[in-house]
mmCIF file with all atom_site columns, C-alpha atoms in Angstrom:
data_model
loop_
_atom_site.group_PDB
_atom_site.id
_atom_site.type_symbol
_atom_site.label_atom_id
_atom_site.label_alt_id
_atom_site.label_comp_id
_atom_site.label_asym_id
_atom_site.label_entity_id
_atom_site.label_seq_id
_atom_site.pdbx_PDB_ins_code
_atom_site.Cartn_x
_atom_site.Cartn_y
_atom_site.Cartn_z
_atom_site.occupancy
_atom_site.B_iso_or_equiv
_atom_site.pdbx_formal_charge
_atom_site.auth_seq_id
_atom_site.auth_comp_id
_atom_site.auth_asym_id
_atom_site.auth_atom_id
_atom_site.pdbx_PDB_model_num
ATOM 1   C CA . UNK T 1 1   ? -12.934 0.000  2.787   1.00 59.00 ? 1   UNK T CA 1
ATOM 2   C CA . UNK T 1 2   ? -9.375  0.703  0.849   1.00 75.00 ? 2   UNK T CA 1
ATOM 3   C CA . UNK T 1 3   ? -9.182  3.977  -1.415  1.00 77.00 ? 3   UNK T CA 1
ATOM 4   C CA . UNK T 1 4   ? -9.695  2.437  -4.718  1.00 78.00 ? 4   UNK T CA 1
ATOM 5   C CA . UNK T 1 5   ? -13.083 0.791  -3.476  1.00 83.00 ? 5   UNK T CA 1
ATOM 6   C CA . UNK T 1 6   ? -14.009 3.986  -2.139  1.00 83.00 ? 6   UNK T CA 1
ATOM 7   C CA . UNK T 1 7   ? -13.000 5.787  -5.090  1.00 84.00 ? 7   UNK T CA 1
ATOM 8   C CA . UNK T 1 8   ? -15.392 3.427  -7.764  1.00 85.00 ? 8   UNK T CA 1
ATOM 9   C CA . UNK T 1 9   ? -18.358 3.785  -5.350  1.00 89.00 ? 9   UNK T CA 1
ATOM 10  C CA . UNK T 1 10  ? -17.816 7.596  -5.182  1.00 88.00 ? 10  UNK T CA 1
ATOM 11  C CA . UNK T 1 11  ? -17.591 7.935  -8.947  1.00 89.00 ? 11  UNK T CA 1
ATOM 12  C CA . UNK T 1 12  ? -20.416 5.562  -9.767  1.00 91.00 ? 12  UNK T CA 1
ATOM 13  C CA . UNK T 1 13  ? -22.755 7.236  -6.838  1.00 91.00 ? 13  UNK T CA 1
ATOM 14  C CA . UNK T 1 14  ? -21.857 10.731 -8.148  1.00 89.00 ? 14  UNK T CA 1
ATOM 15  C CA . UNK T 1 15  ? -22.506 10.131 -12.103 1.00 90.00 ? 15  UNK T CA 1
ATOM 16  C CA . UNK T 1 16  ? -25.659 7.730  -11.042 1.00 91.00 ? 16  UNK T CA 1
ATOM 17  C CA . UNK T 1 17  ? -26.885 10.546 -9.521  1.00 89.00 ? 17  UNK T CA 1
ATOM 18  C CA . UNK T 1 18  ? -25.847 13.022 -12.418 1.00 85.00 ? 18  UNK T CA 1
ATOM 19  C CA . UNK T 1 19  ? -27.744 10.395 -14.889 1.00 86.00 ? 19  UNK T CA 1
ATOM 20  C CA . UNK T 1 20  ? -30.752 9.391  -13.117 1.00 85.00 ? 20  UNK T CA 1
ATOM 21  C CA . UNK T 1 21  ? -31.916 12.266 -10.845 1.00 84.00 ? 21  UNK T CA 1
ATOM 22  C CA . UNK T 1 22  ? -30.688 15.621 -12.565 1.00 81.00 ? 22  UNK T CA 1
ATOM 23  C CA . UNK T 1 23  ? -31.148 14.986 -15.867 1.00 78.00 ? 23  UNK T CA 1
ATOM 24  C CA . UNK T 1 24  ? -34.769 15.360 -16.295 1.00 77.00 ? 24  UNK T CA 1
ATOM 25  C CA . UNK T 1 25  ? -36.377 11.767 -17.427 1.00 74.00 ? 25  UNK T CA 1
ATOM 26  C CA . UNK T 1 26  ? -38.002 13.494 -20.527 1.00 73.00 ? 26  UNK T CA 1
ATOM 27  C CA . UNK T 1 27  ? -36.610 16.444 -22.169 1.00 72.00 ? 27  UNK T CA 1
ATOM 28  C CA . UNK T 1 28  ? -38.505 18.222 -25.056 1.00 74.00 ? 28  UNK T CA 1
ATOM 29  C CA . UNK T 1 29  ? -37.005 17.834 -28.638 1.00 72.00 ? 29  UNK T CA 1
ATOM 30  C CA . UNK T 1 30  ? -37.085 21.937 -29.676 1.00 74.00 ? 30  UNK T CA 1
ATOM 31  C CA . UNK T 1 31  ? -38.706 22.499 -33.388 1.00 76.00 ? 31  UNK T CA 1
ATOM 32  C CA . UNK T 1 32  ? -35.850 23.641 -34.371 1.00 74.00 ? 32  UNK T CA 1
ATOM 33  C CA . UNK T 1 33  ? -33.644 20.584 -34.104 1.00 73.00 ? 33  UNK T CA 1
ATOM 34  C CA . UNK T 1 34  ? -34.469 18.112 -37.021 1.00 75.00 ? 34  UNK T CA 1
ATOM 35  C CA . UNK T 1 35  ? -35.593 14.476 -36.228 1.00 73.00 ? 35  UNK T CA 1
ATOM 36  C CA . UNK T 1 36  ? -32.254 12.722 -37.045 1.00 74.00 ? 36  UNK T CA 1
ATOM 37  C CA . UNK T 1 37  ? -30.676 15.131 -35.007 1.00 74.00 ? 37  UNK T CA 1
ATOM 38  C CA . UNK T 1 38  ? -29.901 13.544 -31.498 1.00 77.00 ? 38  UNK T CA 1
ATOM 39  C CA . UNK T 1 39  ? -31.905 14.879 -28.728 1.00 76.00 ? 39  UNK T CA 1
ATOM 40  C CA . UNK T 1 40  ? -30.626 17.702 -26.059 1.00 77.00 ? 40  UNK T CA 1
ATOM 41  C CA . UNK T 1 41  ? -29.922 15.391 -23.304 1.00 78.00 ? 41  UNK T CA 1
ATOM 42  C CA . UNK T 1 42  ? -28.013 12.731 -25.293 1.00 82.00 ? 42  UNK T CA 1
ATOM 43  C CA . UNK T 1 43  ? -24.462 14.131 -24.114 1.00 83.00 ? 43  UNK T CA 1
ATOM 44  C CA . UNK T 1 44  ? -25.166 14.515 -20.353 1.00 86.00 ? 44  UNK T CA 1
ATOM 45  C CA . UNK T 1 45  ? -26.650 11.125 -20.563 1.00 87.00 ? 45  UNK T CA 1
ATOM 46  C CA . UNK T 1 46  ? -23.585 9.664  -22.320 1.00 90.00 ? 46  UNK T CA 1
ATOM 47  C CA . UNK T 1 47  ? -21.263 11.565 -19.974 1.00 90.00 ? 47  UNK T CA 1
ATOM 48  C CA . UNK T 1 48  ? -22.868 10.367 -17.108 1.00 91.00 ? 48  UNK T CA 1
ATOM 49  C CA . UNK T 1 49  ? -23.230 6.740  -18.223 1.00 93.00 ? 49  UNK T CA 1
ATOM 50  C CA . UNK T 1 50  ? -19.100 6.514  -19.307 1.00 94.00 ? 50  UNK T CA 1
ATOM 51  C CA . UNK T 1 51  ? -18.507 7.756  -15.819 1.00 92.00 ? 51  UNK T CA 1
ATOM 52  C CA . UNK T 1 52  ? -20.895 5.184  -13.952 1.00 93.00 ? 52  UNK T CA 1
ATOM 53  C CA . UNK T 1 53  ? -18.679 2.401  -16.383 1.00 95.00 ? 53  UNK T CA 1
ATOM 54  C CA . UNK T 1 54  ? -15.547 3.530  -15.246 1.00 92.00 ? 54  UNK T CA 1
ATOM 55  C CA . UNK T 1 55  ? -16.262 3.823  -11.790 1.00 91.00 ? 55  UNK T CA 1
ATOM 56  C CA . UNK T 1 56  ? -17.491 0.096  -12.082 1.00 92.00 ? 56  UNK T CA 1
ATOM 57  C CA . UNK T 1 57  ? -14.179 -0.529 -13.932 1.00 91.00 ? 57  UNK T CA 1
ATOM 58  C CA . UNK T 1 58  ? -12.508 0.969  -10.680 1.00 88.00 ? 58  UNK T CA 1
ATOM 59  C CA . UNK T 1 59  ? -14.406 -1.682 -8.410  1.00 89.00 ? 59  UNK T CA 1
ATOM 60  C CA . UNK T 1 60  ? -13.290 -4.082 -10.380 1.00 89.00 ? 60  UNK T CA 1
ATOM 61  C CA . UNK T 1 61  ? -9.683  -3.612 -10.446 1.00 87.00 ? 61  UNK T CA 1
ATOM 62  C CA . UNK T 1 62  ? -9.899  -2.609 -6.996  1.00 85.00 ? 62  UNK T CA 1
ATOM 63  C CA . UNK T 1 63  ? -11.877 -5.872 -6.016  1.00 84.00 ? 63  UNK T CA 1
ATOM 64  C CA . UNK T 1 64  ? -9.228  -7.860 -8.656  1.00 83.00 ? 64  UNK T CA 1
ATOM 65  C CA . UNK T 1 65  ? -6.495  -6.437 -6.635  1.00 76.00 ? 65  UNK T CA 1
ATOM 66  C CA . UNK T 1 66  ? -5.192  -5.390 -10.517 1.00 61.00 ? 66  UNK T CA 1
ATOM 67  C CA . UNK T 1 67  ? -5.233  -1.691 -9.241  1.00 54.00 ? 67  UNK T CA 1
ATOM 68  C CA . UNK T 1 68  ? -1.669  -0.338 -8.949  1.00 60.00 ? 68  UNK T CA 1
ATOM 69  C CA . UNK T 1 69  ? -0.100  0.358  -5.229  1.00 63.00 ? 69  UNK T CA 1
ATOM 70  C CA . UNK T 1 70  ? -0.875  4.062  -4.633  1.00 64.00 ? 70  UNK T CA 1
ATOM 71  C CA . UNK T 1 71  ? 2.332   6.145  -4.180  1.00 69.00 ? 71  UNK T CA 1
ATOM 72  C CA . UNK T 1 72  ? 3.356   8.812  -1.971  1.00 70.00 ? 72  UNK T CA 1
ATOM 73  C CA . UNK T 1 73  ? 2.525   12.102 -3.570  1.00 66.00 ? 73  UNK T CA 1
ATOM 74  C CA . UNK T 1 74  ? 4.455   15.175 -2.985  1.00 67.00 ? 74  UNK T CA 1
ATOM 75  C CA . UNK T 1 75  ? 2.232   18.083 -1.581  1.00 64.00 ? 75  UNK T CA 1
ATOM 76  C CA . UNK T 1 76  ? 2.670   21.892 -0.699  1.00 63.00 ? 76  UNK T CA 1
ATOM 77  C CA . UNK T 1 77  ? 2.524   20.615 3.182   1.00 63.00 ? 77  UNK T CA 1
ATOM 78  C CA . UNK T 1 78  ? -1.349  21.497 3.154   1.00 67.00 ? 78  UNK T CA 1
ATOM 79  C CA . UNK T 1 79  ? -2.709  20.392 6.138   1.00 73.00 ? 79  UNK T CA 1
ATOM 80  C CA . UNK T 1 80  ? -6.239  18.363 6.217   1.00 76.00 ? 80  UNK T CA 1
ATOM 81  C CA . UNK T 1 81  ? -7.944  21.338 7.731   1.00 80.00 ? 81  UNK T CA 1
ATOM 82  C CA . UNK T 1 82  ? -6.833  23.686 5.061   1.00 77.00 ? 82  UNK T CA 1
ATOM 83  C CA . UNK T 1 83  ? -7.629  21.318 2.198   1.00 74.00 ? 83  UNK T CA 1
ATOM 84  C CA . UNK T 1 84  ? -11.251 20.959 3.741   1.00 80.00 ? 84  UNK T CA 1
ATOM 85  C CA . UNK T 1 85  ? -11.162 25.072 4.394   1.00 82.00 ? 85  UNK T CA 1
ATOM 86  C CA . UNK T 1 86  ? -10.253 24.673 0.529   1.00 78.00 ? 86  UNK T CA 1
ATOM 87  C CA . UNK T 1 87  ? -12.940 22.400 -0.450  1.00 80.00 ? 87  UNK T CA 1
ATOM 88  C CA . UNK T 1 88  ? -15.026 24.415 1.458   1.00 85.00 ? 88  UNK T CA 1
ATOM 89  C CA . UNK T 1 89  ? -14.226 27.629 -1.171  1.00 82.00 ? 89  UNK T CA 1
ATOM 90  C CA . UNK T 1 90  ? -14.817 25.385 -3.883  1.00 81.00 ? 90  UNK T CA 1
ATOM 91  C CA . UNK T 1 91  ? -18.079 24.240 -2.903  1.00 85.00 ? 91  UNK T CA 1
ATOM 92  C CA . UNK T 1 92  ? -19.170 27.862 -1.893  1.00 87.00 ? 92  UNK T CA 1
ATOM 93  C CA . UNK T 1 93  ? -17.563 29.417 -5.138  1.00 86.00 ? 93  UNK T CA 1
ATOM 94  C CA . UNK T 1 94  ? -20.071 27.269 -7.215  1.00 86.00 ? 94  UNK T CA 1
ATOM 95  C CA . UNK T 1 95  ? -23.028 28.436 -5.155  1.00 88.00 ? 95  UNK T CA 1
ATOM 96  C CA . UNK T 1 96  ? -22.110 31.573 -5.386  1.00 87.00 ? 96  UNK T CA 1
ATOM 97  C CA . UNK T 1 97  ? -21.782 30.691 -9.429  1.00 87.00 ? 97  UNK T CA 1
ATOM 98  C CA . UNK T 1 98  ? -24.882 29.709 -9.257  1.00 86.00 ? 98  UNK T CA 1
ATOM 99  C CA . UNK T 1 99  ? -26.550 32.946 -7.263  1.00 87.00 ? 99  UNK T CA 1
ATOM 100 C CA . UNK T 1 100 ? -24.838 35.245 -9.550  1.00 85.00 ? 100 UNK T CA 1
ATOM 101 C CA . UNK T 1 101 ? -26.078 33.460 -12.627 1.00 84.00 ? 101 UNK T CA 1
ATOM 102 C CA . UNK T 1 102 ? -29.593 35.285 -13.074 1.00 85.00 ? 102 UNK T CA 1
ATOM 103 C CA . UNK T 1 103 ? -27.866 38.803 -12.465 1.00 86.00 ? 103 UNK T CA 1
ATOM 104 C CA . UNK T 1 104 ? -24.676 38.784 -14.453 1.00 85.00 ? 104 UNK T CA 1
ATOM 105 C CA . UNK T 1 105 ? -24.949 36.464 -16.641 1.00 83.00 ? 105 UNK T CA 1
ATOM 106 C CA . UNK T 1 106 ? -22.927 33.569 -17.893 1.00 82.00 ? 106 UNK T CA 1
ATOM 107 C CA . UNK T 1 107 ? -20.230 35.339 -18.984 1.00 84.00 ? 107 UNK T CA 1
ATOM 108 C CA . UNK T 1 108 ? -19.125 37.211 -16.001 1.00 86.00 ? 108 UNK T CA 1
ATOM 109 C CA . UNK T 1 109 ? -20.049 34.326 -13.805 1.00 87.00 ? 109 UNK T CA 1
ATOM 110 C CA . UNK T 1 110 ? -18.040 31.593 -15.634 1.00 88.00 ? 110 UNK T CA 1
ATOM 111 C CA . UNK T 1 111 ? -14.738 34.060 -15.559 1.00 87.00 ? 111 UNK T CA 1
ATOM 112 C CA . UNK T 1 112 ? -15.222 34.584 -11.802 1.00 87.00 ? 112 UNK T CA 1
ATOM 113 C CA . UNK T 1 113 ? -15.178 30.952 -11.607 1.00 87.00 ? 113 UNK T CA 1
ATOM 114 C CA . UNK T 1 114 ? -12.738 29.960 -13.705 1.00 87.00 ? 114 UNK T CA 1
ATOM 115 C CA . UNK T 1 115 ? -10.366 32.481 -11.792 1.00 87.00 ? 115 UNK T CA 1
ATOM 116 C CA . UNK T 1 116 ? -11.564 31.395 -8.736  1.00 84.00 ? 116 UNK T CA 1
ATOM 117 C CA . UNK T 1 117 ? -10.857 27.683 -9.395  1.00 83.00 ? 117 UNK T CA 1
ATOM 118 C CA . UNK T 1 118 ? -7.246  28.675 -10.571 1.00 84.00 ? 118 UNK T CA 1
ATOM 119 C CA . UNK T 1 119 ? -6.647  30.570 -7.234  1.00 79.00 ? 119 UNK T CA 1
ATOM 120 C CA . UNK T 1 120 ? -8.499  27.775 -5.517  1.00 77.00 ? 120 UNK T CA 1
ATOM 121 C CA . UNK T 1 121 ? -5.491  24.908 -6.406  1.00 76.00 ? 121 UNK T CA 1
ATOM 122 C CA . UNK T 1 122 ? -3.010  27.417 -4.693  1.00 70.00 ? 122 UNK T CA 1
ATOM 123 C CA . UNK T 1 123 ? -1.351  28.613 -8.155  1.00 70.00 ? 123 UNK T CA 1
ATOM 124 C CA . UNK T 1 124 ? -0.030  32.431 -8.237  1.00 73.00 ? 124 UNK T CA 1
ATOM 125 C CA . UNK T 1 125 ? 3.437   32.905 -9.970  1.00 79.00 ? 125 UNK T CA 1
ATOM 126 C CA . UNK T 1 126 ? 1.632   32.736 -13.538 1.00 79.00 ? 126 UNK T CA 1
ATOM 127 C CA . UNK T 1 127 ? -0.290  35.904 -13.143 1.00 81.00 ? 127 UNK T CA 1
ATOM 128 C CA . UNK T 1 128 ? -0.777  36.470 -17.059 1.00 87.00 ? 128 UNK T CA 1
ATOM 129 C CA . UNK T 1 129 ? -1.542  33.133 -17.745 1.00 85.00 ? 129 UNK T CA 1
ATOM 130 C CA . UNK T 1 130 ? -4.134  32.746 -15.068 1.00 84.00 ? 130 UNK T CA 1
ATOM 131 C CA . UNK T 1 131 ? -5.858  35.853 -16.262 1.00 87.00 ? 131 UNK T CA 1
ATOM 132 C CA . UNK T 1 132 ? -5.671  34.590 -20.185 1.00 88.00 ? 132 UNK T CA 1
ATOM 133 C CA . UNK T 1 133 ? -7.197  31.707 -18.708 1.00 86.00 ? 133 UNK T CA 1
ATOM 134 C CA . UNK T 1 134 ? -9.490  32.764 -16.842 1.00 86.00 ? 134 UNK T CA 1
ATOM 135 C CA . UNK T 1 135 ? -10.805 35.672 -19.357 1.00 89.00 ? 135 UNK T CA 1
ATOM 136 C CA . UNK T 1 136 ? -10.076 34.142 -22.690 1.00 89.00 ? 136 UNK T CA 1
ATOM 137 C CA . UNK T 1 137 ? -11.349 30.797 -22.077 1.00 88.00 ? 137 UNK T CA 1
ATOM 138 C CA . UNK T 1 138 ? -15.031 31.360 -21.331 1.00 88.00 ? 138 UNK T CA 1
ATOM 139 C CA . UNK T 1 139 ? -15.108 33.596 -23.864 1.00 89.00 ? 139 UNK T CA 1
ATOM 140 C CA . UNK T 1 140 ? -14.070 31.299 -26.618 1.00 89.00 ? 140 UNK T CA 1
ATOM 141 C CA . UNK T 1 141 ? -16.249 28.517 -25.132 1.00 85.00 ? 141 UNK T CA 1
ATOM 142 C CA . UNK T 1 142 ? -19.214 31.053 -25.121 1.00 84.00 ? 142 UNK T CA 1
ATOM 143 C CA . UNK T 1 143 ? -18.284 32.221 -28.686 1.00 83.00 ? 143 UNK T CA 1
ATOM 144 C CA . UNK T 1 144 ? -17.797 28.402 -30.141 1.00 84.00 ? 144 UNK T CA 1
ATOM 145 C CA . UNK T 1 145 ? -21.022 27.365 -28.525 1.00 80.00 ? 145 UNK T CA 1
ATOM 146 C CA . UNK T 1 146 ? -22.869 30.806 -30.058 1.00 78.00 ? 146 UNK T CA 1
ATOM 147 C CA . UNK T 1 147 ? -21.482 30.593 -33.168 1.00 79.00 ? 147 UNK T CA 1
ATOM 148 C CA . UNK T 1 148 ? -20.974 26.997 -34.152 1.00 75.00 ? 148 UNK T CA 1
ATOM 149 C CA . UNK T 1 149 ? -23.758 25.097 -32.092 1.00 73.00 ? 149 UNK T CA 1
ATOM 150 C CA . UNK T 1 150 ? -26.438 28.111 -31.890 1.00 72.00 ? 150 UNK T CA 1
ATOM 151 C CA . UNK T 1 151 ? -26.569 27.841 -28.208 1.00 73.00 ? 151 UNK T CA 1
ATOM 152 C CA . UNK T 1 152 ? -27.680 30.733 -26.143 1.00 76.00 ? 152 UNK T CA 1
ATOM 153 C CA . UNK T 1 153 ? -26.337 31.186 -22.670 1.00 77.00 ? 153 UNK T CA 1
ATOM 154 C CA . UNK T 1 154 ? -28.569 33.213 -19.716 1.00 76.00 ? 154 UNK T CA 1
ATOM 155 C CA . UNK T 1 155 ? -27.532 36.695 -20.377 1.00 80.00 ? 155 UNK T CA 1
ATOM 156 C CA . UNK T 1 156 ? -28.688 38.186 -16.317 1.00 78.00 ? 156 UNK T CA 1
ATOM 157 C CA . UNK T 1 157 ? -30.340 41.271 -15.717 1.00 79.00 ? 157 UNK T CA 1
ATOM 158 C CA . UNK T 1 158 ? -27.306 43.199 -15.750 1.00 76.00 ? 158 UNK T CA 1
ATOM 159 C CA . UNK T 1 159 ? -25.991 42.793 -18.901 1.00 68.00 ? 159 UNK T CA 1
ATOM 160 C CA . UNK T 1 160 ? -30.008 43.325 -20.566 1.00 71.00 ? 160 UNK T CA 1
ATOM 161 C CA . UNK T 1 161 ? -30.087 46.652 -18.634 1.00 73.00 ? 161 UNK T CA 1
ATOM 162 C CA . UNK T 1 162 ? -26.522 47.260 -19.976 1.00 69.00 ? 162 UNK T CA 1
ATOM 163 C CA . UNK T 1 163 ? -28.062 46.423 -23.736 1.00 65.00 ? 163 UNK T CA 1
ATOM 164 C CA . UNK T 1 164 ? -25.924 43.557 -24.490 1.00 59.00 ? 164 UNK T CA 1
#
């Protein structure tokens, strides 16, 4: 199988599992939204359904042969048991995300990371701008999503005994 077939069938496989196994089949409408009002799972349904089309659109290039020849791309001379050690991180930073959710909260968790993410793709002469990154840009997604769409993120247990 060449890369670009492998590539569509990993794209559609991953969003056709994002679409039709972990987004719940029926979601509740909340009072509070009015009827014309689109329901709460209409954007991870349309995310995941765009995806599943473009991976097909991938297939069908790749199948076409209208995909273009892959070049050579210049790398930091990672080898491919450090970029699986790597992929490793990444996989364990999200579980780890997702373990320190109930306790600290969304807030704390999402800037952990974020900076662990921007550490993760080998990056460290930018020191300010990773940490204005990683700091600033949770907190203005939390604050958009509070503010302008009334969503409320999981708080954890340490920030309620805190009193925030």
């Amino acid at each position: 199988m060449t890369k670009p077939v492998l590539r569509g069938v990993l794209v559609v496989a991953f969003f056709a599992l994002c679409a039709f196994y972990l987004i719940p089949v029926y979601v509740p409408r909340p009072a509070f939204i009015p009827g014309f009002a689109p329901p709460p799972d209409m954007w991870p349904r349309t995310v995941s359904l765009i995806g599943i089309l473009l991976g097909l659109l991938v297939l069908a290039l790749a199948f076409r042969g209208g995909a273009p020849a892959e070049e050579t791309v210049q790398t930091d001379g990672s080898s491919p048991r450090r970029m699986a050690l790597r992929f490793a991180g990444v996989v364990m930073a999200f579980g780890l995300f997702l373990l320190a959710l109930p306790y600290v909260g969304f807030l704390i968790a999402i800037i952990l990371l974020t900076f662990t993410m921007v550490l993760m793709t080998g990056e460290r002469s930018y020191r300010f701008w990773i940490a204005l990154i990683s700091v600033g840009a949770p907190v203005l997604l939390l604050l958009f999503f509070n503010s302008a769409l009334g969503t409320q993120f999981p708080k954890g247990a340490l920030l309620k005994t805190l009193g925030f």
